[in-house]
Coordinates of C-alpha atoms in Angstrom, one line a residue:
X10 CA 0.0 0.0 0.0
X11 CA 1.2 3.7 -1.0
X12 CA 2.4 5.4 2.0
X13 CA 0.0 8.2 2.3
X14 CA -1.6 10.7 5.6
X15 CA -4.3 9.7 7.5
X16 CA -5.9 12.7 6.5
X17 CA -6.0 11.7 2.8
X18 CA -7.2 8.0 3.5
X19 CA -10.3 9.8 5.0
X20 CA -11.1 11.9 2.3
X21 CA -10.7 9.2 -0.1
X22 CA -13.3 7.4 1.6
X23 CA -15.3 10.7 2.0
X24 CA -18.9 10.0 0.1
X25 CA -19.1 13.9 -0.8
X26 CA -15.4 14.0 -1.6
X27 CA -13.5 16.7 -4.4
X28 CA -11.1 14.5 -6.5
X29 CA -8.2 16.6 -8.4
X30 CA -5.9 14.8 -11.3
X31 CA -2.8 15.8 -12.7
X32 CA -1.1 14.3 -15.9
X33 CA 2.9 15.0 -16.7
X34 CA 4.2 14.5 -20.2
X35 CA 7.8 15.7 -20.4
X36 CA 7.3 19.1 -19.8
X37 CA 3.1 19.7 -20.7
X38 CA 1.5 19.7 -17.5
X39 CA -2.5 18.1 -18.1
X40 CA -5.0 18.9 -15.2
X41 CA -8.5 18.7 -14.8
X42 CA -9.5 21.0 -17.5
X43 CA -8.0 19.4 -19.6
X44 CA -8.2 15.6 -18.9
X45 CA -11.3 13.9 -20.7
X46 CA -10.7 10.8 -18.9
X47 CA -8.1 8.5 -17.5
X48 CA -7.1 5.2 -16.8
X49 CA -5.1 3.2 -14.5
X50 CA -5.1 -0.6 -14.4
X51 CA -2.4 -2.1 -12.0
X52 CA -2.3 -6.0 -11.8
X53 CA -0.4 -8.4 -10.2
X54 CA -2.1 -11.8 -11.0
X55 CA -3.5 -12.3 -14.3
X56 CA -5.7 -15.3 -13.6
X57 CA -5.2 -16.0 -10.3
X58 CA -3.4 -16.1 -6.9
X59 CA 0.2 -17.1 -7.6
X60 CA 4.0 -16.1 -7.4
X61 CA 7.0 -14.8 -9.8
X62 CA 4.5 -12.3 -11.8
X63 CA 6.0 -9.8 -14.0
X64 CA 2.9 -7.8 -14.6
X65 CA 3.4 -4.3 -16.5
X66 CA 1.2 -1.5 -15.3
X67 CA -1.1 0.4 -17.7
X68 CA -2.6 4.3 -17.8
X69 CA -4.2 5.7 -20.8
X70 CA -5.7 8.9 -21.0
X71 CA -7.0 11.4 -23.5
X72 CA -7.6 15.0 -23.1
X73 CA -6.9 18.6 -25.2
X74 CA -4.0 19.1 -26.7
X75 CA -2.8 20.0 -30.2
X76 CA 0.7 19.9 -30.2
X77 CA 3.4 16.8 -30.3
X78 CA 3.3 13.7 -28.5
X79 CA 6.8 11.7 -28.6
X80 CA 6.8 7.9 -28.6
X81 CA 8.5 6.8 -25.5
X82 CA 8.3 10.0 -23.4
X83 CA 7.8 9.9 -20.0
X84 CA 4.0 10.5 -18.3
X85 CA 3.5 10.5 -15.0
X86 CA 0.1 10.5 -13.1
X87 CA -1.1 12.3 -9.6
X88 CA -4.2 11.7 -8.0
X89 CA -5.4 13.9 -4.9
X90 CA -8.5 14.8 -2.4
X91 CA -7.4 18.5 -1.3
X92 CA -5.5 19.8 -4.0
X93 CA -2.0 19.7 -1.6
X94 CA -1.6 16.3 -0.8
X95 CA -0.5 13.7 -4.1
X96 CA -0.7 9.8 -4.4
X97 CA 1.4 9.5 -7.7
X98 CA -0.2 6.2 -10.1
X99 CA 3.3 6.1 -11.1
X100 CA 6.0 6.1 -14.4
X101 CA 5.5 5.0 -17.7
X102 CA 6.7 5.7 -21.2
X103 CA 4.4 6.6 -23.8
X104 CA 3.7 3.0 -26.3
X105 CA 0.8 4.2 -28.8
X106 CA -1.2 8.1 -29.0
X107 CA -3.0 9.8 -31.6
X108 CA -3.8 13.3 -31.9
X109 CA -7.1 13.8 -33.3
X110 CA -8.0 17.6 -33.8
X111 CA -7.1 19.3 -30.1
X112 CA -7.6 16.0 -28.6
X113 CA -4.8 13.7 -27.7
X114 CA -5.2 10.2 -26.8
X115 CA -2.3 8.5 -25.0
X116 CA -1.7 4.7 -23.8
X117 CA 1.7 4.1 -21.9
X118 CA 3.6 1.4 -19.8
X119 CA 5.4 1.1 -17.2
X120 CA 9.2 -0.6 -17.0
X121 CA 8.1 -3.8 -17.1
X122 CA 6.4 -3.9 -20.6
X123 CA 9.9 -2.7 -22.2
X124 CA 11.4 -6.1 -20.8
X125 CA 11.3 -8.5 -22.6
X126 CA 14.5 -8.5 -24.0
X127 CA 17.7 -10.8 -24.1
X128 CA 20.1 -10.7 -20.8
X129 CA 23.2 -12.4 -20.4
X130 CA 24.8 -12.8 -16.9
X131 CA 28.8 -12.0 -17.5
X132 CA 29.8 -12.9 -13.6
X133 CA 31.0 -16.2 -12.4
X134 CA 28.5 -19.4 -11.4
X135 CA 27.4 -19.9 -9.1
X136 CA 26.1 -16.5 -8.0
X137 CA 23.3 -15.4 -5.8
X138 CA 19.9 -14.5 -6.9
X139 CA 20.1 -11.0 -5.1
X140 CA 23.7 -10.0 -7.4
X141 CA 22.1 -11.4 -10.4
X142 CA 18.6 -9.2 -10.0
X143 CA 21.2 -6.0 -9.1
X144 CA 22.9 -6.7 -12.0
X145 CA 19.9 -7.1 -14.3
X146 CA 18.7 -3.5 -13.4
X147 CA 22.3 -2.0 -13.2
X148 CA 22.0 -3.3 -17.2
X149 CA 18.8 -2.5 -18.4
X150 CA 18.8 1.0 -15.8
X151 CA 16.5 0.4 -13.3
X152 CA 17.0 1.2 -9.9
X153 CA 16.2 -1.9 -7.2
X154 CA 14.5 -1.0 -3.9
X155 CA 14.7 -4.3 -2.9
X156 CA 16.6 -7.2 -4.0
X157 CA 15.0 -10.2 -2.0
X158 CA 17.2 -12.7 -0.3
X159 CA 20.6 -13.9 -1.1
X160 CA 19.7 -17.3 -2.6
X161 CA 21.8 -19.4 -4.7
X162 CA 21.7 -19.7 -8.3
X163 CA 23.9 -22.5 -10.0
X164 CA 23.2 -22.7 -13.1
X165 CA 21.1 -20.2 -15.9
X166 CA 18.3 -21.1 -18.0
X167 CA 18.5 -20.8 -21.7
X168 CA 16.5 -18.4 -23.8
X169 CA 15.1 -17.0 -20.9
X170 CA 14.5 -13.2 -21.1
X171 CA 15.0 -10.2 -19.1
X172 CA 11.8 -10.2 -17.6
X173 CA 11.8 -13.9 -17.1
X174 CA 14.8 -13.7 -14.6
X175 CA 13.2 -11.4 -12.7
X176 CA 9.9 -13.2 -12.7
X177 CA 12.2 -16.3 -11.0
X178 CA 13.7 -14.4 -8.7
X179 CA 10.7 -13.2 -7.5
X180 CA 9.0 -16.1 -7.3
X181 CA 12.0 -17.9 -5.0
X182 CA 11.4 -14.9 -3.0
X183 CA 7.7 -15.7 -2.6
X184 CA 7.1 -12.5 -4.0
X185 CA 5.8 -10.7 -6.8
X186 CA 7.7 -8.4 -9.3
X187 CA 6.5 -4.8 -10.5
X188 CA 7.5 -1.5 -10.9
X189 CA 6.4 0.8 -8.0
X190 CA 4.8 4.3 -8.3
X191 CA 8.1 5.8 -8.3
X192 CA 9.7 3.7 -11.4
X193 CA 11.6 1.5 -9.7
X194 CA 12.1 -2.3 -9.5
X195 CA 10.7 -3.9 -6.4
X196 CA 9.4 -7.1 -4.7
X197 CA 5.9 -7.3 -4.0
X198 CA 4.7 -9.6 -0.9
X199 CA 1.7 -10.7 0.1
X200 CA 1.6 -9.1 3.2
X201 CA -1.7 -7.6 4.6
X202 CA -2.2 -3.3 4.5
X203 CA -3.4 -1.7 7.1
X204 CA -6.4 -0.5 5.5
X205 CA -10.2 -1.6 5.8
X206 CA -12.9 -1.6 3.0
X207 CA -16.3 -0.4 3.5
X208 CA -19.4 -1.6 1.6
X209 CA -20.4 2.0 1.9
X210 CA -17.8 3.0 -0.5
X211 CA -19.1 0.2 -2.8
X212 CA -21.9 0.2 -5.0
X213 CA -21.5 -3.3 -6.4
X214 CA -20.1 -6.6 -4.9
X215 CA -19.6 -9.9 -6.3
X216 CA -18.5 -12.3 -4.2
X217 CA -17.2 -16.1 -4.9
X218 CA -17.7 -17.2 -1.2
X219 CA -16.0 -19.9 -1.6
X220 CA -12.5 -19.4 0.6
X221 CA -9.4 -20.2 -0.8
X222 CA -6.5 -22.2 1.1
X223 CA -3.3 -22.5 -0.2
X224 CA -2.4 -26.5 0.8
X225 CA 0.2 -26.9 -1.8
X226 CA 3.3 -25.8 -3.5
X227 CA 4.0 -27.3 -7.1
X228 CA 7.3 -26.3 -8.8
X229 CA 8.5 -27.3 -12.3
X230 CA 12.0 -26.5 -13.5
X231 CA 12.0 -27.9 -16.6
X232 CA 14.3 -31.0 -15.2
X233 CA 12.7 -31.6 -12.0
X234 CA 9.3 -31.2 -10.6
X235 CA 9.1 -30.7 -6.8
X236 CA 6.3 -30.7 -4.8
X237 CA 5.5 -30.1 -1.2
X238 CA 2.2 -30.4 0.5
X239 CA -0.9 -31.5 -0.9
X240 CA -4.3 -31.2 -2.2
X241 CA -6.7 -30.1 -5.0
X242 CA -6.1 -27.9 -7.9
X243 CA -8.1 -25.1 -6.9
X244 CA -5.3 -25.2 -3.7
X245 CA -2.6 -25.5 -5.2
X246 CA 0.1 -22.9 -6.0
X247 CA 1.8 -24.2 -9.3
X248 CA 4.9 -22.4 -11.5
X249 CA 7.3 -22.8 -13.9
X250 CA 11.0 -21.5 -12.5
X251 CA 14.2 -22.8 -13.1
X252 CA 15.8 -21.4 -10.0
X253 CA 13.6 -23.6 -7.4
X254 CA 14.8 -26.1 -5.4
X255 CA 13.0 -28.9 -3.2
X256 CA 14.2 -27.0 -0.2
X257 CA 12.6 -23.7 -1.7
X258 CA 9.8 -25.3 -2.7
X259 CA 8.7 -26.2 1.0
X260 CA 9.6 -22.8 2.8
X261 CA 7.3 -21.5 0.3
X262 CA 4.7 -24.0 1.8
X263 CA 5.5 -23.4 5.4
X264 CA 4.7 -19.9 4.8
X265 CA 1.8 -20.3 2.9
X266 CA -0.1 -23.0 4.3
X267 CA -2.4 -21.4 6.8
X268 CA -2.9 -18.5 4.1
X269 CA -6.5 -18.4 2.6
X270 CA -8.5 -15.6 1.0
X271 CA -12.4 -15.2 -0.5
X272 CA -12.8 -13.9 -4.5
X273 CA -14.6 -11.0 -5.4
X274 CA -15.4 -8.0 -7.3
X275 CA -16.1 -4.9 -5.9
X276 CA -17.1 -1.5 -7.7
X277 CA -16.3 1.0 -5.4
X278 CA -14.8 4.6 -5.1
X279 CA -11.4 5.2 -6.0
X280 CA -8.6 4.6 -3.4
X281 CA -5.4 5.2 -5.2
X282 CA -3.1 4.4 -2.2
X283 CA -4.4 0.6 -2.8
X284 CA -1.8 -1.3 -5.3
X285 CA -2.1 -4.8 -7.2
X286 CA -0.8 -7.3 -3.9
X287 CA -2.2 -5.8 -0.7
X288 CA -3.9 -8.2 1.0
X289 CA -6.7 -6.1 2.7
X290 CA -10.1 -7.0 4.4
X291 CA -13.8 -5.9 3.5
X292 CA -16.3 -5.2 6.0
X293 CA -19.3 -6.1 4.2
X294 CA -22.0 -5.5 7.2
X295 CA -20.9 -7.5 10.4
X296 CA -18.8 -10.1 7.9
X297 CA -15.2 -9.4 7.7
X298 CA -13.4 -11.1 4.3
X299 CA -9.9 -11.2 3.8
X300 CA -9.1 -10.4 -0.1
X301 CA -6.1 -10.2 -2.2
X302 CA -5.8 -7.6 -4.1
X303 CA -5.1 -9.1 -7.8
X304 CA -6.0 -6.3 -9.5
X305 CA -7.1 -3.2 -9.2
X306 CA -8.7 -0.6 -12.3
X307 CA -8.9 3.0 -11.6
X308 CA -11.2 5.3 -13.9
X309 CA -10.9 8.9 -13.8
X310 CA -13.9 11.1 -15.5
X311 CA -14.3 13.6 -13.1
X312 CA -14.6 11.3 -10.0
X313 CA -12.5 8.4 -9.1
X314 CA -13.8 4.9 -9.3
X315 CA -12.1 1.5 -9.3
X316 CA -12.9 -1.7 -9.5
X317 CA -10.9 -4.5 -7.4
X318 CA -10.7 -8.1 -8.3
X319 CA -9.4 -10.9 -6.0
X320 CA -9.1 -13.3 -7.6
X321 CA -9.3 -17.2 -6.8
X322 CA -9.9 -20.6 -8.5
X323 CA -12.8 -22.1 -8.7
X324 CA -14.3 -25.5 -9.8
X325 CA -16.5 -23.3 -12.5
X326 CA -13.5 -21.8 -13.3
X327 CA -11.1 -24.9 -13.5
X328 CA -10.7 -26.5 -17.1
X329 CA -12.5 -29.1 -18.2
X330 CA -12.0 -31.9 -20.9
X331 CA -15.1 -30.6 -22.5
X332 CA -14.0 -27.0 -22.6
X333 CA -10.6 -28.5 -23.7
X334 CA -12.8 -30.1 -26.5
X335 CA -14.6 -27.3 -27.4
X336 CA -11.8 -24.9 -27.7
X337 CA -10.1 -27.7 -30.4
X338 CA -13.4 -27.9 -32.5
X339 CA -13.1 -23.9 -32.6
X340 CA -10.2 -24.1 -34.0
X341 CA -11.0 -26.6 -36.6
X342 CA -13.9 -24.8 -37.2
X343 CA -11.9 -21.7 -39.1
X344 CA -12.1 -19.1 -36.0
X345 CA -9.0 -17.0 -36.8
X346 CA -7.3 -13.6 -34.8
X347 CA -4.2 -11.9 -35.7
X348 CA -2.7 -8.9 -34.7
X349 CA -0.1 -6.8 -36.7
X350 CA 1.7 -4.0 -34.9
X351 CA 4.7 -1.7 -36.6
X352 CA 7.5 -1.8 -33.9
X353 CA 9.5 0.1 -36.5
X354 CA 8.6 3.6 -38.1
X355 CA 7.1 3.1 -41.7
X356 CA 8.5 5.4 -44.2
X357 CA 5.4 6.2 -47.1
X358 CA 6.6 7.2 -50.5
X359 CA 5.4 6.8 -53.9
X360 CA 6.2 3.6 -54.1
X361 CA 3.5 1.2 -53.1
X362 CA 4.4 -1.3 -49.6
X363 CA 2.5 -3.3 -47.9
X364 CA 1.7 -2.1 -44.1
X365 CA -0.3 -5.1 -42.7
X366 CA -0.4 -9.0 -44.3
X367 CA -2.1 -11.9 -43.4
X368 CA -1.8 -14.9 -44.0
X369 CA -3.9 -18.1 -43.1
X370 CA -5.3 -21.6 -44.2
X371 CA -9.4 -23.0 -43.8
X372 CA -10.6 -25.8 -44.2
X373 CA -13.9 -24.9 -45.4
X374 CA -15.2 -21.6 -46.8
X375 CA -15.1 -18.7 -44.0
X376 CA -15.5 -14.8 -44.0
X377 CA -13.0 -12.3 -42.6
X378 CA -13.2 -8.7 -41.3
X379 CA -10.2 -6.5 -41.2
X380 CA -9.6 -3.8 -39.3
X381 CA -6.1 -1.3 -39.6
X382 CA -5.9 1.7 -37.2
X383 CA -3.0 3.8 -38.1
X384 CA -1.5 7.3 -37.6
X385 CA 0.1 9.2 -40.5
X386 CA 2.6 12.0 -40.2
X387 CA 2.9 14.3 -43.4
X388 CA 6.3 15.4 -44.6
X389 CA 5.9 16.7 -48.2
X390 CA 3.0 14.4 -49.2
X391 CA -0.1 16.0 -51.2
X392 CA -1.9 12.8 -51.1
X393 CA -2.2 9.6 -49.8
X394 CA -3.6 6.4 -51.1
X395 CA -4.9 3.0 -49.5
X396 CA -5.5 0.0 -50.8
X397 CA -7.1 -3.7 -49.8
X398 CA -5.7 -6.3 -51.4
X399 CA -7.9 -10.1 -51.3
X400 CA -5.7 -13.4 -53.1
X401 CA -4.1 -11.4 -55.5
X402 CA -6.8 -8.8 -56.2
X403 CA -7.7 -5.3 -55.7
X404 CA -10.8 -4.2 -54.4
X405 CA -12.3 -1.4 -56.4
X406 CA -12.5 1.1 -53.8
X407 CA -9.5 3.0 -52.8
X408 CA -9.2 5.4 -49.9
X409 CA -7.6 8.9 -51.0
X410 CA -6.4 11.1 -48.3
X411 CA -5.3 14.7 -48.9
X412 CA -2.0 15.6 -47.2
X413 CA -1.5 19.5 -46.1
X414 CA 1.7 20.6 -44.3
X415 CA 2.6 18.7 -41.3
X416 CA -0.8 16.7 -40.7
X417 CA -0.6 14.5 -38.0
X418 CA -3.7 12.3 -39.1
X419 CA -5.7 8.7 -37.8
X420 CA -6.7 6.2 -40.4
X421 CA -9.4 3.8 -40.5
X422 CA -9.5 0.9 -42.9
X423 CA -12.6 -1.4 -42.9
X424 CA -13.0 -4.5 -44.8
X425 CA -14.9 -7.8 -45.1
X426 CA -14.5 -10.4 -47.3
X427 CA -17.6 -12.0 -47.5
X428 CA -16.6 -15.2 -49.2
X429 CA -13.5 -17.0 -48.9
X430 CA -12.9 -20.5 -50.4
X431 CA -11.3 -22.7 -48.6
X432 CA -7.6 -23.2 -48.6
X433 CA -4.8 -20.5 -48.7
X434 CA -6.2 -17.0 -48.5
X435 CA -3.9 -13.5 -48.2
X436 CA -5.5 -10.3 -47.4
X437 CA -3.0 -7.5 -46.9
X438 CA -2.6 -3.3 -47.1
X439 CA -0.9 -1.0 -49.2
X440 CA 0.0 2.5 -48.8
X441 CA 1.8 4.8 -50.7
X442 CA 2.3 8.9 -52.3
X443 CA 0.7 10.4 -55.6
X444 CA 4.0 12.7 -54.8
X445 CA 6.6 13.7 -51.4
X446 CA 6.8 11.4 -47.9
X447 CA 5.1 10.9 -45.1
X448 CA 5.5 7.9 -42.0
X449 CA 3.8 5.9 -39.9
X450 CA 5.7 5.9 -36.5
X451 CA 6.6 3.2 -34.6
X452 CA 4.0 1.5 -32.9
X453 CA 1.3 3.3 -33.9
X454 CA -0.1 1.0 -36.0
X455 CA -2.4 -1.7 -35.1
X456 CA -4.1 -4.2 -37.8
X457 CA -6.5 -7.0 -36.5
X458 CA -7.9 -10.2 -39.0
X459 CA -11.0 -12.2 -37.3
X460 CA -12.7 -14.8 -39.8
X461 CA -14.6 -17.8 -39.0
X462 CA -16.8 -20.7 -40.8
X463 CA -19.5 -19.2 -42.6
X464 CA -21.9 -21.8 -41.6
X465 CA -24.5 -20.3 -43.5
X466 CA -24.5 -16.8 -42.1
X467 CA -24.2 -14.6 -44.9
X468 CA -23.7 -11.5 -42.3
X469 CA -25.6 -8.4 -42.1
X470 CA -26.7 -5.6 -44.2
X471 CA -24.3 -3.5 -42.4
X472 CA -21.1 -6.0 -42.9
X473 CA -21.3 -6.2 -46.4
X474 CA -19.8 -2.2 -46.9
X475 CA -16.3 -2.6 -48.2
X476 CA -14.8 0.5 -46.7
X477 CA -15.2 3.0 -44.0
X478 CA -13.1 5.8 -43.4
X479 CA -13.7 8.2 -40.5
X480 CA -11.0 10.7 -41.1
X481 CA -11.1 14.6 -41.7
X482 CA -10.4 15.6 -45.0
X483 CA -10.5 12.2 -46.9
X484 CA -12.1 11.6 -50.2
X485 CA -13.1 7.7 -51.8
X486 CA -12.8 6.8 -54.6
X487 CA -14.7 4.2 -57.4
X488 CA -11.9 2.6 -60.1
X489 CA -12.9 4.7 -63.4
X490 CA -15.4 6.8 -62.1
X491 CA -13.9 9.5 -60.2
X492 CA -14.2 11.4 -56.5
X493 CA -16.7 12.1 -54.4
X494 CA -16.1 15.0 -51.8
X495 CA -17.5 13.8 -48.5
X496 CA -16.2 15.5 -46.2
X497 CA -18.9 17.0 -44.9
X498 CA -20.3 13.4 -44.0
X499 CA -17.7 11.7 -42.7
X500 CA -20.3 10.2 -40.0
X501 CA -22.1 8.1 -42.4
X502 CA -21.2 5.0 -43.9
X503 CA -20.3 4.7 -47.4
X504 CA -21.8 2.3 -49.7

């Protein structure tokens, strides 16, 4: 929990309370008049209880601005009840924005997301897990608030990544890895916060009352499996980490053994000093519950709300054979996703290149939808042009896109192939100049392919429009017939 005053815990649970936000971007200071709204979603377990998490943190928000946003800057995000006091959400580095008009929209990470990259440990073996987590951050420049114990390590995994170290010292440790509010590396413990919730500062609460016990500790290392303890799935505590040991394995049980928890939900009002691992309890009438905060989702529009899940395993929850089953006929059944990202900046000239491709295999006849999301930065470009490309053909509607000065612009490509045969299908994107250059920067493009079986569903009305651009100052065009100025009707769809 985020060392804060007593006075601000009591006007964060104050019914009538004033909440004030603050939003740092290099050197552009965003406050309330400016913030549309704001997110902050800080998790430590992604499905449920567990150990060795590398979870990165997340805060998007959009609100007025016209000028430049840099990829990779730094943001940095206050929350406060009085206007002096500040609980800071914490550090991240701007990973996609688009400027739309005099609106910005921004989503950054913290740390964590940017590590997932190689490491290799130069020192002697063996070493301790401690050294070799100081020496990670000394690397990738981090600072380390805490280091864990001094454990032995005798050996590296190979392959393993950045990230994944730290994930296995952490879990040895019996901890959790993050990135505080402050942008440094730390361990996270269970340990419980000294902090109470009310169910007068909820409005919603779903409970699983089913309490969970930790009874056993199940370790994989990829050469042994060790195991101490015993007891159900839904009990049991199981990883993947190199770095464990039989011995390790058991103080892990020892310590949790007589730990147990209840899952829930709870929609409540906004406490920013809670954080992703605080184990706090909820006073829910005369019944006191011990939860674990998994994760925790702050929304800012004004007021300050969150949403808290603890989460545990439950039989509904545990897989099943069936569900096993069913998720293998899905896939035999044509249901395709894939995502295309540019972690590289694009550079648009007049020569036509392909920005997002896809390629995929049915076995029967399916239809696809595709979906590219993309900001443009003019250089010397008059106009742009975009094309959708279906096994080896053109469709006959091209998206034209006038280019003035430095234009910082979002695109919106639409398609859906009705009918595709089965076999080998490839559906891509062009983009290129009539005349000059403009880019895409890195990361801000984002292209999404869902198809399944047709099964006799011929879609809708509405699905069956080729195109649909929602730009400012666009124009579409028909092969061989000419434009069509609609700018003033960019709202409708285009048929």
């Amino acid at each position: 929990m985020i060392t804060v005053s007593d006075k601000f815990k009591a006007l964060a649970q104050d019914n009538g309370r004033r909440v004030w936000c603050r939003i740092t971007v290099g050197s552009e200071v965003f406050l309330d008049d400016r913030i549309t709204e704001m997110s902050f979603d800080d998790v430590i377990h992604p499905d449920w209880f567990t150990v060795g998490t590398t979870c990165a943190n997340r805060l998007h928000f959009t609100a007025r601005y016209s000028g430049e946003v840099t990829s990779g800057a730094e943001v940095r995000a206050e929350v406060s009840f009085d206007g002096e006091e500040w609980c800071q959400l914490g550090v991240f580095y701007i990973s996609r924005r688009y400027v739309r008009g005099n609106y910005v929209s921004v989503t950054a990470y913290d740390r964590m997301y940017s590590l997932d990259t190689s490491y290799s440990w130069k020192g002697e073996l063996p070493t301790t897990s401690d050294a070799l987590l100081l020496d990670i951050c000394k690397t990738v420049g981090l600072e380390c608030v805490d280091a864990g114990q001094s454990i032995a390590i005798e050996k590296m995994p190979d392959n393993a990544t950045t990230q994944d170290l730290i994930g296995f010292i952490a879990g040895i440790n019996r901890a959790c890895a993050k990135i505080d509010r402050t942008g440094k590396l730390t361990l996270k413990y269970h340990s419980r916060a000294d902090f109470e919730l009310l169910d007068k500062n909820c409005w919603e609460v779903q409970r699983n009352m089913g309490s969970s016990v930790v009874t056993c500790i199940k370790a994989h290392t990829g050469e042994d499996d060790y195991t101490a303890g015993g007891g159900a799935d839904i009990s049991t505590i199981e990883m993947y980490n190199p770095f464990m040991t039989q011995k390790l394995t058991e103080d892990m049980y020892v310590m949790y053994k007589p730990f147990s928890f209840y899952g829930a939900e709870l929609h409540m009002q906004g406490m920013p000093f809670l954080e992703s691992g605080d184990v706090v309890s909820f006073l829910d009438g005369k019944l006191l519950y011990q939860l674990v905060i998994s994760e925790i989702e702050y929304t800012y529009n004004g007021g300050l709300s969150a949403v808290v899940y603890s989460k545990n395993k439950t039989y509904e929850e545990e897989s099943s054979d069936l569900e096993k089953l069913l998720e293998e006929l899905l896939h035999k059944k044509n249901a395709v996703y894939y995502k295309r990202v540019n972690p590289e900046q694009i550079a648009v000239k007049q020569q036509e290149q392909i920005i997002a491709d896809f390629e995929f295999e049915s076995e029967e006849d399916m239809f696809a939808q595709l979906d590219v999301n993309f900001t443009i930065k003019n250089s010397t470009a008059d106009q742009l042009f975009i094309c959708v490309n279906v096994n080896g053909s053109f469709i006959e509607r091209k998206i034209i896109q006038t280019m003035n000065g430095t234009d910082y612009e979002l695109v919106h490509v639409y398609h859906l192939a009705e009918r595709l045969l089965a076999g080998k299908n490839r559906i891509f994107v062009t983009v290129y100049t009539k005349s000059g250059d403009a880019y895409i920067p890195a990361g801000d493009m984002l292209a999404t392919l869902v198809g399944h079986g047709i099964y006799g569903n011929m879609g809708s009305g509405r699905d069956k429009i080729s195109l649909i651009e929602r730009v400012p100052d666009n124009r579409i065009m028909r092969h061989k017939i000419g434009f069509v100025d609609i700018t003033d009707h960019m709202d409708k769809e285009v048929t």
